[in-house]
Every structure is written in structure tokens, then in C-alpha cells.
GROMACS .gro file of C-alpha atoms in nm:
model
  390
    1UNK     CA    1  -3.280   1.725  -1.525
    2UNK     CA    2  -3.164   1.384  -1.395
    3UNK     CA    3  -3.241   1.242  -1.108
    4UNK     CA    4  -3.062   0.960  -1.002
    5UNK     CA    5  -2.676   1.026  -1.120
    6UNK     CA    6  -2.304   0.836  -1.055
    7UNK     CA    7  -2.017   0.991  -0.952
    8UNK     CA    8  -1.690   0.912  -0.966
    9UNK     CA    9  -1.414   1.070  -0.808
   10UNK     CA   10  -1.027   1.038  -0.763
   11UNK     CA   11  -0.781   1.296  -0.629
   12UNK     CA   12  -0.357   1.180  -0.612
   13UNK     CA   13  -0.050   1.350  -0.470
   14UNK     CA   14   0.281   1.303  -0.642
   15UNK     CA   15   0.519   1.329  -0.354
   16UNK     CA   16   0.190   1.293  -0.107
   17UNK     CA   17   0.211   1.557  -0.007
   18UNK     CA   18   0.325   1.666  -0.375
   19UNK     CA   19   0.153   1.865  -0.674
   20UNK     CA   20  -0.193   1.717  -0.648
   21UNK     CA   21  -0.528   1.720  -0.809
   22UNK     CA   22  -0.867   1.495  -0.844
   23UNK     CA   23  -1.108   1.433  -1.089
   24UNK     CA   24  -1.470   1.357  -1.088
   25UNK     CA   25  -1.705   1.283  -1.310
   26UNK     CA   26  -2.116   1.271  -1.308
   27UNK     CA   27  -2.280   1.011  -1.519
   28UNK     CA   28  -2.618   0.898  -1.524
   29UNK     CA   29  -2.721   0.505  -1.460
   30UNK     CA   30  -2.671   0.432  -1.845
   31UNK     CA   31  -2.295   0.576  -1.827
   32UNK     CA   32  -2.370   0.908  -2.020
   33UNK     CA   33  -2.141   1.169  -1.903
   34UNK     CA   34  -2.347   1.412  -1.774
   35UNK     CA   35  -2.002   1.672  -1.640
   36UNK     CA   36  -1.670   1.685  -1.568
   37UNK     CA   37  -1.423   1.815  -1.291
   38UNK     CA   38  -1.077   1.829  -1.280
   39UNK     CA   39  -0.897   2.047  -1.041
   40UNK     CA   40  -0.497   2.138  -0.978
   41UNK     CA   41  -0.478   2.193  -0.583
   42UNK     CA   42  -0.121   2.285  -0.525
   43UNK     CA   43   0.122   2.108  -0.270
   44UNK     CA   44  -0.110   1.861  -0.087
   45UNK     CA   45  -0.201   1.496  -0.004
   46UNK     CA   46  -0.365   1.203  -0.165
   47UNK     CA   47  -0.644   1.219   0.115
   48UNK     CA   48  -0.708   1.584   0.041
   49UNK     CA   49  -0.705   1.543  -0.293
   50UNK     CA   50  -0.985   1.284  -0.302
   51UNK     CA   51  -1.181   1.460  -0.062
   52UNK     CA   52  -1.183   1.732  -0.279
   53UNK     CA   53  -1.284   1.451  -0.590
   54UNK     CA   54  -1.563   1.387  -0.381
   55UNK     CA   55  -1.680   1.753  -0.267
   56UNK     CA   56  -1.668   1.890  -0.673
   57UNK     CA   57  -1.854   1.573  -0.778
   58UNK     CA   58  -2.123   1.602  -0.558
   59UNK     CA   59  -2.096   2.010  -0.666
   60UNK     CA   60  -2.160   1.941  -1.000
   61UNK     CA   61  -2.438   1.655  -0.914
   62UNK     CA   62  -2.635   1.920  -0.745
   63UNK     CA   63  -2.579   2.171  -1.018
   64UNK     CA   64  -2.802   1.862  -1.279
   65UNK     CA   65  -3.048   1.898  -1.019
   66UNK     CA   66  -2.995   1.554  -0.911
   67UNK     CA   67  -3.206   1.329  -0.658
   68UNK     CA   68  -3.041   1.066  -0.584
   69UNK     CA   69  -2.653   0.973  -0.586
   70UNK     CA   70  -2.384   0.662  -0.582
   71UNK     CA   71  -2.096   0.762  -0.524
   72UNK     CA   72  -1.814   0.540  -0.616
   73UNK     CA   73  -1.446   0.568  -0.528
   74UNK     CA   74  -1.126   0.403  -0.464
   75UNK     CA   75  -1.031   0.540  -0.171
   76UNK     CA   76  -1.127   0.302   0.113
   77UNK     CA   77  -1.089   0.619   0.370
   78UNK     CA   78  -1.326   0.852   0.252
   79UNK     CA   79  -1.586   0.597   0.153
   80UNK     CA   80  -1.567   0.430   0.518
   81UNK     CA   81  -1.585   0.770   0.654
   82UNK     CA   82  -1.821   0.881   0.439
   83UNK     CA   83  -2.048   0.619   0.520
   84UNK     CA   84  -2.007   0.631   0.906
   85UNK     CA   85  -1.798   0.327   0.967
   86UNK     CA   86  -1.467   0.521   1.022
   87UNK     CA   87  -1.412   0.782   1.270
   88UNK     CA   88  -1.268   1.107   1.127
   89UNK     CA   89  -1.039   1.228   1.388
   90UNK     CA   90  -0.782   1.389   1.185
   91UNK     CA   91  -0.825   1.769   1.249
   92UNK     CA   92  -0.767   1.860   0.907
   93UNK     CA   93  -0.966   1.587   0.739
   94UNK     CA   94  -1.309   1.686   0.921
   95UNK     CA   95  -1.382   2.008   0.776
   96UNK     CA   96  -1.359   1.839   0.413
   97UNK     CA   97  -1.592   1.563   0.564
   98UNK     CA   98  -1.834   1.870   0.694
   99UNK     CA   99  -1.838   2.038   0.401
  100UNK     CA  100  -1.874   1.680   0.171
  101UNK     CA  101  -2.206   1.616   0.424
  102UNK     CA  102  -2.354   1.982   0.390
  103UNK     CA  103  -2.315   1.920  -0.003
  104UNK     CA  104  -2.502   1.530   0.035
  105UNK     CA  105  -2.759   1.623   0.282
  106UNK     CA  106  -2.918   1.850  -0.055
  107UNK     CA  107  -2.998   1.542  -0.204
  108UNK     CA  108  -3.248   1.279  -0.109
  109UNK     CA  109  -3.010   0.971  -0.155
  110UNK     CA  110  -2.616   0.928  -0.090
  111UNK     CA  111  -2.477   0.581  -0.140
  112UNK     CA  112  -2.092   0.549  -0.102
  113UNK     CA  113  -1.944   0.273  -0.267
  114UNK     CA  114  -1.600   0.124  -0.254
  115UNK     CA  115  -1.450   0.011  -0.606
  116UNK     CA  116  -1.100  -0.126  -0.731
  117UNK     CA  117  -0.881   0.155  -0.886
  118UNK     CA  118  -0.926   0.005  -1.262
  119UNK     CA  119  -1.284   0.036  -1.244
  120UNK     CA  120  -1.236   0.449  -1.169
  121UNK     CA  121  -0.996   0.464  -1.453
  122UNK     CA  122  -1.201   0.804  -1.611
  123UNK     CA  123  -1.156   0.969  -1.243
  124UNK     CA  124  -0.845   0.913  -1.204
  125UNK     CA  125  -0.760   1.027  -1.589
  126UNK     CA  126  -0.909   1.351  -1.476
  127UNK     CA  127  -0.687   1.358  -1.180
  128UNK     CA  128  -0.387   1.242  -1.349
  129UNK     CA  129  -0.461   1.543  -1.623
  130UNK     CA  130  -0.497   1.789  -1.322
  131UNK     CA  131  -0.123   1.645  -1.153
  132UNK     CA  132  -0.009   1.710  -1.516
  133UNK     CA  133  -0.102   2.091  -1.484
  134UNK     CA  134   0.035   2.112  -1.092
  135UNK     CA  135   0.383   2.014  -1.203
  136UNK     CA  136   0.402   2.186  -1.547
  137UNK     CA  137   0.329   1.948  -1.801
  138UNK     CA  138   0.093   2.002  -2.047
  139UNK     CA  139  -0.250   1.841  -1.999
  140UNK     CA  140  -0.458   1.580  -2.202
  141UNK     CA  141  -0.777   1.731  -2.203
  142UNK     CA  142  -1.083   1.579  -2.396
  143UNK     CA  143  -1.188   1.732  -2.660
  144UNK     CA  144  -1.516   1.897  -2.575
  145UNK     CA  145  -1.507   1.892  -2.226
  146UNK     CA  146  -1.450   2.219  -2.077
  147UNK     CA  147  -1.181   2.155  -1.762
  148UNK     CA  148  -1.204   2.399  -1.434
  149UNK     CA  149  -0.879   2.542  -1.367
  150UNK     CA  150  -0.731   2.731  -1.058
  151UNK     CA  151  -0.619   2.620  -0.731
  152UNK     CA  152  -0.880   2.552  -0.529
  153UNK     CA  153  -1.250   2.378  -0.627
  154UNK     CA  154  -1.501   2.638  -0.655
  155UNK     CA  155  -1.683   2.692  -0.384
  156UNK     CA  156  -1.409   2.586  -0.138
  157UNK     CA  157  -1.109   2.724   0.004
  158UNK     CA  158  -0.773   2.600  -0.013
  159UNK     CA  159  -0.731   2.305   0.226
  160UNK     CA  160  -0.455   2.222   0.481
  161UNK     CA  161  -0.234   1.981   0.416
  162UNK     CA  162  -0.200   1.709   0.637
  163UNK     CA  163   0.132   1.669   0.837
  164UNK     CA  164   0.350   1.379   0.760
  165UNK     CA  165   0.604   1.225   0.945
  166UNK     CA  166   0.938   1.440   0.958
  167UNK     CA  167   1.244   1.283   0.761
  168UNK     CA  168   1.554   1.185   0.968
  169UNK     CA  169   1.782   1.487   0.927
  170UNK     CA  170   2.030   1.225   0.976
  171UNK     CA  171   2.015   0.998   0.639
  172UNK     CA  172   1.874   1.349   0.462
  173UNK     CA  173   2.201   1.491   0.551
  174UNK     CA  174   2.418   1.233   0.457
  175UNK     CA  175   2.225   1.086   0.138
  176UNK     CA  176   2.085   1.436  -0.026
  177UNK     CA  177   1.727   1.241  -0.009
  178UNK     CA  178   1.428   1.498  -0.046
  179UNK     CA  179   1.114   1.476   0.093
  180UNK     CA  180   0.913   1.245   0.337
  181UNK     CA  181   1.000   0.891   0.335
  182UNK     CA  182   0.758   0.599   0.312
  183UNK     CA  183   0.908   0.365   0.601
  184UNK     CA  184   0.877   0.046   0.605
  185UNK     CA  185   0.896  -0.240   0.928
  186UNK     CA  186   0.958  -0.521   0.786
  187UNK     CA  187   0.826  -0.857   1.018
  188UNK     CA  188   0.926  -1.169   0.860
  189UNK     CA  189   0.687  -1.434   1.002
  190UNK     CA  190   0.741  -1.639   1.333
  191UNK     CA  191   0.797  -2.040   1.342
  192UNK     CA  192   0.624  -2.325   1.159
  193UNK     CA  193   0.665  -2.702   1.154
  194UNK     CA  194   0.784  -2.653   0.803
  195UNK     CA  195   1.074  -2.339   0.928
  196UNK     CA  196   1.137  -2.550   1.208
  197UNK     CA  197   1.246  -2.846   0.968
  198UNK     CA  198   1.402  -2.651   0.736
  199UNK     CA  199   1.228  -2.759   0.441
  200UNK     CA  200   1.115  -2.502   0.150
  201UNK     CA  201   0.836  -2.318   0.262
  202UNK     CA  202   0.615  -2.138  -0.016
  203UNK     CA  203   0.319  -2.142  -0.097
  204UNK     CA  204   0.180  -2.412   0.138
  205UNK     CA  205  -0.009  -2.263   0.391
  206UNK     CA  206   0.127  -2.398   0.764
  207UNK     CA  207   0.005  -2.197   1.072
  208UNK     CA  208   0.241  -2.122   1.321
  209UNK     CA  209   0.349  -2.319   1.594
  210UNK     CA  210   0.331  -2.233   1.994
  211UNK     CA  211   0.727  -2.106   1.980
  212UNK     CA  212   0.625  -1.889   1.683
  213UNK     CA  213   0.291  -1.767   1.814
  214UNK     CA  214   0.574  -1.679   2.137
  215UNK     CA  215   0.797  -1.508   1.871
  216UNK     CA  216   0.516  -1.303   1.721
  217UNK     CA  217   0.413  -1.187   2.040
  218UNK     CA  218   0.783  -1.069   2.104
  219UNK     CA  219   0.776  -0.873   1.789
  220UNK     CA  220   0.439  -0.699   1.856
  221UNK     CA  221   0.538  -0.589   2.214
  222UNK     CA  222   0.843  -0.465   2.000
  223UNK     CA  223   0.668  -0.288   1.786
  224UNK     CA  224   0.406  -0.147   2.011
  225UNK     CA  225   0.706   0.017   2.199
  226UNK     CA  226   0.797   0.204   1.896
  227UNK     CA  227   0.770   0.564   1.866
  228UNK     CA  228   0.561   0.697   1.520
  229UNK     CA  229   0.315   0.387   1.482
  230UNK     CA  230  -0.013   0.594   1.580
  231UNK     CA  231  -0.043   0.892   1.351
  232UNK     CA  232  -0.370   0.967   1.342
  233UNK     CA  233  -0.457   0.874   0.999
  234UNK     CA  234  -0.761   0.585   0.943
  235UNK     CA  235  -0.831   0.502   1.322
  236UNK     CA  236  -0.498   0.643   1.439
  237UNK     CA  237  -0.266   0.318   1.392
  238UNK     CA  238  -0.045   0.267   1.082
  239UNK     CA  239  -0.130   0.015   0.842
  240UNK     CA  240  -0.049  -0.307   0.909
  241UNK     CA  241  -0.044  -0.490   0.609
  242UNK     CA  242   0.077  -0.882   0.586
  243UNK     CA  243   0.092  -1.195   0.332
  244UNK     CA  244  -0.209  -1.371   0.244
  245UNK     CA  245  -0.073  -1.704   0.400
  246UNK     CA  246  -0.191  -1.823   0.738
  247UNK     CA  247   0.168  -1.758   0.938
  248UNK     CA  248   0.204  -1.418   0.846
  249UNK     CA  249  -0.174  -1.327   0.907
  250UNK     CA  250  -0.099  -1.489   1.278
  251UNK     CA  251   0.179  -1.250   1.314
  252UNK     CA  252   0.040  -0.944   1.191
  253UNK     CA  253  -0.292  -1.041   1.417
  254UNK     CA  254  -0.039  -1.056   1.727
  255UNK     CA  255   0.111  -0.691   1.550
  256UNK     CA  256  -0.270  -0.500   1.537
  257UNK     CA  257  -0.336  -0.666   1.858
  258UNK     CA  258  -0.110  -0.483   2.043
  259UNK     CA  259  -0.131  -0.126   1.881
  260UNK     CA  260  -0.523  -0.164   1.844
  261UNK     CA  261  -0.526  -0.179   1.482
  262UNK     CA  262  -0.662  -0.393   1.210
  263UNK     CA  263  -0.450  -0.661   0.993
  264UNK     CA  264  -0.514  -0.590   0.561
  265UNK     CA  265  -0.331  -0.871   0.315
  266UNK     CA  266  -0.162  -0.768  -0.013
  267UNK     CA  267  -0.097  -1.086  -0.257
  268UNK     CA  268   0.204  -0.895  -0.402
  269UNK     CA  269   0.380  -0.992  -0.027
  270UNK     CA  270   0.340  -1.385  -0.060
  271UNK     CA  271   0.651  -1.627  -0.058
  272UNK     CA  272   0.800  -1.726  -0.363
  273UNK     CA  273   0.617  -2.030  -0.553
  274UNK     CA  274   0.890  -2.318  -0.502
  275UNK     CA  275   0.666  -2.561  -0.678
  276UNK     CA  276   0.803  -2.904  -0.727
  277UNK     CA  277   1.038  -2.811  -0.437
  278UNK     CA  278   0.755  -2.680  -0.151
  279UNK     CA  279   0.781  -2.960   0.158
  280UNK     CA  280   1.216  -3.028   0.058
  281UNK     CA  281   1.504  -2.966   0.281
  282UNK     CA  282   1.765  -2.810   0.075
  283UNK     CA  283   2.005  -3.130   0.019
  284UNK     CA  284   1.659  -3.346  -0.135
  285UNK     CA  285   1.601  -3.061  -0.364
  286UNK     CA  286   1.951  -3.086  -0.466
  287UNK     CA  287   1.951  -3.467  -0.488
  288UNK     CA  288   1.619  -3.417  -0.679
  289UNK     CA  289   1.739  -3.190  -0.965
  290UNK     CA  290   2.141  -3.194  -0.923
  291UNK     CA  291   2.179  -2.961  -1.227
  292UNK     CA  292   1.853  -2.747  -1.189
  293UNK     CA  293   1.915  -2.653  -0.836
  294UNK     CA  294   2.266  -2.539  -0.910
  295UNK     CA  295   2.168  -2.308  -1.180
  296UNK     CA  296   1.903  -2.141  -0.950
  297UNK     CA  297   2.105  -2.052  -0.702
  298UNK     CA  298   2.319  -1.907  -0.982
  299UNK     CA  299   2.051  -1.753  -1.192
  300UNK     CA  300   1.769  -1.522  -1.064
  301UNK     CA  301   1.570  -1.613  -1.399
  302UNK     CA  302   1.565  -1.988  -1.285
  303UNK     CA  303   1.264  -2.105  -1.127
  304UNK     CA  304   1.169  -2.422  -0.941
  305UNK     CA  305   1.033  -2.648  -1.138
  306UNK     CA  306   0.648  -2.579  -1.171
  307UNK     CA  307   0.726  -2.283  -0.969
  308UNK     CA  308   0.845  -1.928  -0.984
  309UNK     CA  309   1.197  -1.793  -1.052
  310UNK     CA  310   1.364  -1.465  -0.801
  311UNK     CA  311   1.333  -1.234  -1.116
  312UNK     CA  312   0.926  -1.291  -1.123
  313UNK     CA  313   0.899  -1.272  -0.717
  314UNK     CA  314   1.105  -0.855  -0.769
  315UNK     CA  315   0.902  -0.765  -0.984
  316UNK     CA  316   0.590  -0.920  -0.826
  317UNK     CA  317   0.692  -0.710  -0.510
  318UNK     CA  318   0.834  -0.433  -0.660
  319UNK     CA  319   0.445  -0.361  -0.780
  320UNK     CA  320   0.344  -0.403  -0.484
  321UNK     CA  321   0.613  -0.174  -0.288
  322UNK     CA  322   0.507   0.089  -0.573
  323UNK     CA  323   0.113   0.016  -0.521
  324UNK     CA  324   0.195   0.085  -0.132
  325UNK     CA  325   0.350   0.381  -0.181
  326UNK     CA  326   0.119   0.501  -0.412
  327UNK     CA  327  -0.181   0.458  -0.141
  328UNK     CA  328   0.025   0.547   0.183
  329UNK     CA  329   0.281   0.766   0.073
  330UNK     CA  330   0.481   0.913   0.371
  331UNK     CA  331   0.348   0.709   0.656
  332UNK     CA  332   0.489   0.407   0.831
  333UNK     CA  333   0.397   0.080   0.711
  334UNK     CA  334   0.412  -0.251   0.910
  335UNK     CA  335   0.473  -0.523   0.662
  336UNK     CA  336   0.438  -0.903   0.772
  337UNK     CA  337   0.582  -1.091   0.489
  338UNK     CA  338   0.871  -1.366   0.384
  339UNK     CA  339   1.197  -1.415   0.369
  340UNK     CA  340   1.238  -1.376   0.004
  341UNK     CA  341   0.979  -1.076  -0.046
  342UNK     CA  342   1.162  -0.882   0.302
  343UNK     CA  343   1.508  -0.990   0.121
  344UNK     CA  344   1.356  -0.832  -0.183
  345UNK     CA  345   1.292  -0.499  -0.033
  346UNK     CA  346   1.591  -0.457   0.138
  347UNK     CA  347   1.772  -0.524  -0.253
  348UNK     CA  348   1.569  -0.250  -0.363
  349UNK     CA  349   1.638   0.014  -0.118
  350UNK     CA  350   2.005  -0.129  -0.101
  351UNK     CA  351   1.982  -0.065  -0.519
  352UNK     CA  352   2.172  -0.422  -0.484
  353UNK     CA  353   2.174  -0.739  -0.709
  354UNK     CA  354   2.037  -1.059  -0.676
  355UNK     CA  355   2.319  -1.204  -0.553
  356UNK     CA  356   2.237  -1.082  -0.174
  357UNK     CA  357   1.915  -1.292  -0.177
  358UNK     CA  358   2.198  -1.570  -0.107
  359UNK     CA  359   2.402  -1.360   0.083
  360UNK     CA  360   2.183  -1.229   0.359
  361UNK     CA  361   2.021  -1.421   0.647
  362UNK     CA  362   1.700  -1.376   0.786
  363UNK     CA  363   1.599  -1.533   1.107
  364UNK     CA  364   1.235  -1.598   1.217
  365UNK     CA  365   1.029  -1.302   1.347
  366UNK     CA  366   1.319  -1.043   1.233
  367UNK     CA  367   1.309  -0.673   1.192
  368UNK     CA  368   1.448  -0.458   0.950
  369UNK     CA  369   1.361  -0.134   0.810
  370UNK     CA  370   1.375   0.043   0.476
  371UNK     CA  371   1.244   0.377   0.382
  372UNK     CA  372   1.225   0.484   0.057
  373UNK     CA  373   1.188   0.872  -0.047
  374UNK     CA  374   1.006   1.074  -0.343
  375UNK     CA  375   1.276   1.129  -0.488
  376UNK     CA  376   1.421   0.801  -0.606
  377UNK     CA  377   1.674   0.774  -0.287
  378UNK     CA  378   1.657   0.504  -0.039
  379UNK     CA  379   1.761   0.443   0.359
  380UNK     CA  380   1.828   0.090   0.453
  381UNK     CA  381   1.813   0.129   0.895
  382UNK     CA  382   1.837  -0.224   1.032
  383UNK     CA  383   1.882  -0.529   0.906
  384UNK     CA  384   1.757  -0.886   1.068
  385UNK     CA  385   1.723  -0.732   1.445
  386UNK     CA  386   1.634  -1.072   1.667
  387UNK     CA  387   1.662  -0.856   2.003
  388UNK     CA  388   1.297  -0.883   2.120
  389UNK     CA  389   1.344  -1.212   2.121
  390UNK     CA  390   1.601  -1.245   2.354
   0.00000   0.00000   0.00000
């Protein structure tokens, strides 16, 4: 018997909801692996799915007679829940909470611990292993490790999915798109002194000025008017998710003040690194590096010097559109970001070149929207709307 174990546990939807599964796996404090769960569950969501992780983790820690218990995960949700901080007021969610507390209050100890997804990499093998088996391809297994199979954990029912937004019949009719959308608002940031003077505005970190604190407000009250931005998922308002930089925190504050939710950053939204360039006007940029600057606005692969070229910045925010998805699959986003990261996104769901980052114009504190489906198709809805700021 051991008494003081580590779990890990993971659960993923492909499609969210999609063919899902999670892993989990019990070691003790040395990092012997002590047992192993991996589970298929059918058509359901990345929060059921990890839920589950959890409940057949702390299963198989009470089956090694087990004392005391960190649990470590990646999913910010259930650990906050878990731990009290969040309210659970998703319907469906709280009987997988109820029956993940019954299951914890056997032991003497729970800690819940929050940790990045490449430090739960054996979890979320077993998880990936279990999506394998849930859409038909054949699974990795370990040798030596005997896998549970079925569709549901043992012990448990089969869980509810949760309900996602509906797709708009309208582009599904016209595009052939399948399944729920991931749809994403797309804020650009309002006014600087550096915007304001139109000089290259990067990585240098300007707050904004009264006009754009004005223009953010505009935008929020926009926002908060919209229909679909409280769905009941972690506290009830979407995720509002912005730049690192100062100007786009301000706006997304102004955003999460006015539907009562809470502001997260993502690096992979940041402004393109203009380097040499940051603090120019176009024309002393120009005069600067005559042939340079030509070939960059010719050449996606052609950065700034000491900066960072258009090609870098897509892929930079593709990752992070794909790391999005992955965590908040089907929901509504609110995304505070840049003009060349919004640009960006709108190329990708526009499957466009690079030529329209020179092409299309973004004013300050613009809206546009882009949802992107499961199934590889994309919806591009409005481009560079000003309106609430009239």
C-alpha cells in the first residue's frame, strides 16, 4: 500500500463535443507508476472528458489504498472548481464535481494543482490513445499496461454532454461547414500616442490615451449588447482573452468590465516585432532602409531589421488560434489583439494570402468576426465594424 500518491489526469474532445476520452495515471512521490486509466467516452466535451480524468484517477488512487493525494492537471476549470475558487453552475458539470468530491472525501488529503499541458504529457498520451479508439484508429498502448475499455469509466454512468452554441444555419447552408464553430470577436485595441502619430507600433508597450480609453469603452458597451457572450461555462462569461501589451489589456479590462468577466493574456496575440523600425512613421522607415522596406512590403519572409518578418507573426498566431481552439472549442471567444495578428486571422479564415495584410484596413477599436468549424471550413462575418463608435 501507498500512501501518499500523484495523479495525473487529462480528458480531450476532437470536435468538443467530438469522440473523446481522458487518461490518468497514479504515481507515487518518486514517479513510479503505480496504475493506469484510459477511457473512450463517446461523443462528448473536453470538460467532460477531464472530469472524467479526474473521477478514474482518484478511482484507481483509492483502489492502492491511498492516504493522501495531489492531483495535478491542466485544466484550469476543474482544478479552480475543484479547489473551491470557481463556482460550478453548469447543470451538467455538477454531478461530475459531486461524484469527483464523494470519491476525495475517502481520502485524508486532496491537493489540486494547476500545471502547463507539457508537464501532463503521460495523461494526455493516455487520453490521446483513448481519442484514437473513439474515432477508429488503432491505439498505442504500452506494453504491459493493461488499458480499461468501454464507454463509460467504471463506476460511472455515461455523462451528458454539455450544450454548445448552435451553428448559423445560414453559413452551414451555404458553405457545407459541419459542426459547432469556435467564434471569434476580434477587438483591435483603442488609441495611443504612438497610433495617434502614426508611427510603427510593436512591441513597445504605450498605454492608451483618454480618446482610446473612450473608444474601448464604446466597444465594451458593444459587446455587452451582444447576444451569446454569457454561456454559462467558467463563471458564465466567455473568455476574454487579450495581448500581453498594456493597450490591449486596457481594452479587454473595459471588455470584462462590462460583461462581469475576467481579462486572461495569450503571448501568441502580441504585435509583430518591428525592431529597428518600432517609434517610425512609415516615410522615415522608408528613408531609413530605401531597399529593405520595399522588399517587405513585397515579401512576407522579410522582417524589420532586428525584428520579425509577417511569415513568423502567421505562424506565431496560427499556434495560438489552434491552442484556443483546442482549450475552448465551440464557444465564443473575445480576442483583444493587433492589427497585424486580427489581419492574420481574418487571412486564415478567408484561406487568403499575404497580400491582404496590405490590402485591408483596420481602424482603432474595430470589430470583426471569424468563426472557424471542426471541420476545416471557415465563416468570415464582419470585417472592421467602427459603428459603436459613432
Amino acid at each position: 500500500m501507498t500512501s501518499h500518491v500523484v495523479i495525473e489526469a487529462d480528458g480531450g474532445s476532437r470536435g468538443n463535443p467530438g469522440p473523446a476520452g481522458y487518461g490518468a495515471v497514479v504515481k507515487d512521490r518518486d514517479g513510479q507508476v503505480l496504475a493506469e486509466r484510459k477511457e473512450s467516452l463517446g461523443i462528448v466535451t473536453n470538460n467532460v472528458a477531464e472530469y472524467n480524468g479526474l473521477i478514474a484517477g482518484l478511482a484507481a488512487a483509492a483502489e492502492l489504498g491511498a492516504s493522501t493525494v495531489d492531483v495535478r492537471m491542466d485544466s484550469k476549470l476543474v482544478v479552480e472548481q475543484m479547489s473551491g475558487r470557481w463556482k460550478i453552475k453548469h447543470p451538467d458539470m455538477q454531478p461530475l464535481a459531486e461524484r469527483a468530491k464523494e470519491l476525495a472525501a475517502g481520502f485524508g488529503r486532496v491537493r489540486y494543482e494547476w500545471i502547463p499541458r507539457a508537464q501532463n504529457s503521460h495523461a494526455d498520451r493516455l487520453a490521446n490513445e483513448a481519442m484514437d479508439a473513439a474515432t477508429g484508429k488503432p491505439a498505442a498502448g504500452r506494453p504491459g499496461k493493461a488499458a480499461k475499455t468501454g464507454t463509460a469509466a467504471e463506476g460511472t454512468a455515461a455523462l451528458p454532454k454539455l450544450p454548445t452554441r448552435k451553428p448559423d444555419r445560414s453559413t452551414v447552408a451555404w458553405t457545407g461547414a459541419k459542426g459547432t464553430p469556435t467564434r471569434l470577436l476580434l477587438l483591435r485595441h483603442g488609441q495611443t500616442e504612438m497610433s495617434a502619430l502614426r508611427r510603427y507600433s510593436g512591441r513597445g508597450d504605450v498605454p492608451l490615451t483618454e480618446l482610446g480609453r473612450t473608444q474601448a469603452a464604446a466597444a465594451a458597451k458593444r459587446l455587452a449588447a451582444m447576444d451569446g457572450l454569457v454561456d454559462g461555462v467558467d463563471g458564465g462569461v466567455v473568455p476574454i482573452i487579450a495581448s500581453p501589451l498594456t493597450r490591449t489589456k486596457q481594452t479587454a479590462q473595459a471588455v470584462a468590465d462590462a460583461l462581469g468577466g475576467r481579462v486572461e493574456t495569450h503571448p501568441g496575440l502580441i504585435e509583430t516585432d518591428f525592431g529597428e523600425w518600432e517609434g517610425l512613421t512609415f516615410a522615415e522607415a522608408a528613408d531609413r532602409d530605401p531597399d529593405l522596406h520595399r522588399s517587405w512590403l513585397g515579401d512576407s519572409s522579410v522582417p524589420p531589421p532586428g525584428g520579425e518578418s509577417f511569415d513568423v507573426v502567421h505562424r506565431r498566431v496560427r499556434k495560438a488560434r489552434d491552442e484556443l481552439i483546442a482549450e475552448h472549442g465551440g464557444r465564443t471567444l473575445v480576442l483583444v489583439s493587433h492589427v497585424t495578428p486580427i489581419k492574420t486571422l481574418l487571412r486564415m479564415g478567408l484561406d487568403a494570402g499575404p497580400q491582404l495584410l496590405f490590402r485591408l484596413h483596420l481602424d482603432l477599436a474595430a470589430l470583426s468576426i471569424v468563426e472557424f468549424y471542426p471541420d476545416g471550413n471557415a465563416s468570415v462575418r464582419l470585417v472592421n465594424d467602427t459603428s459603436h463608435l459613432a
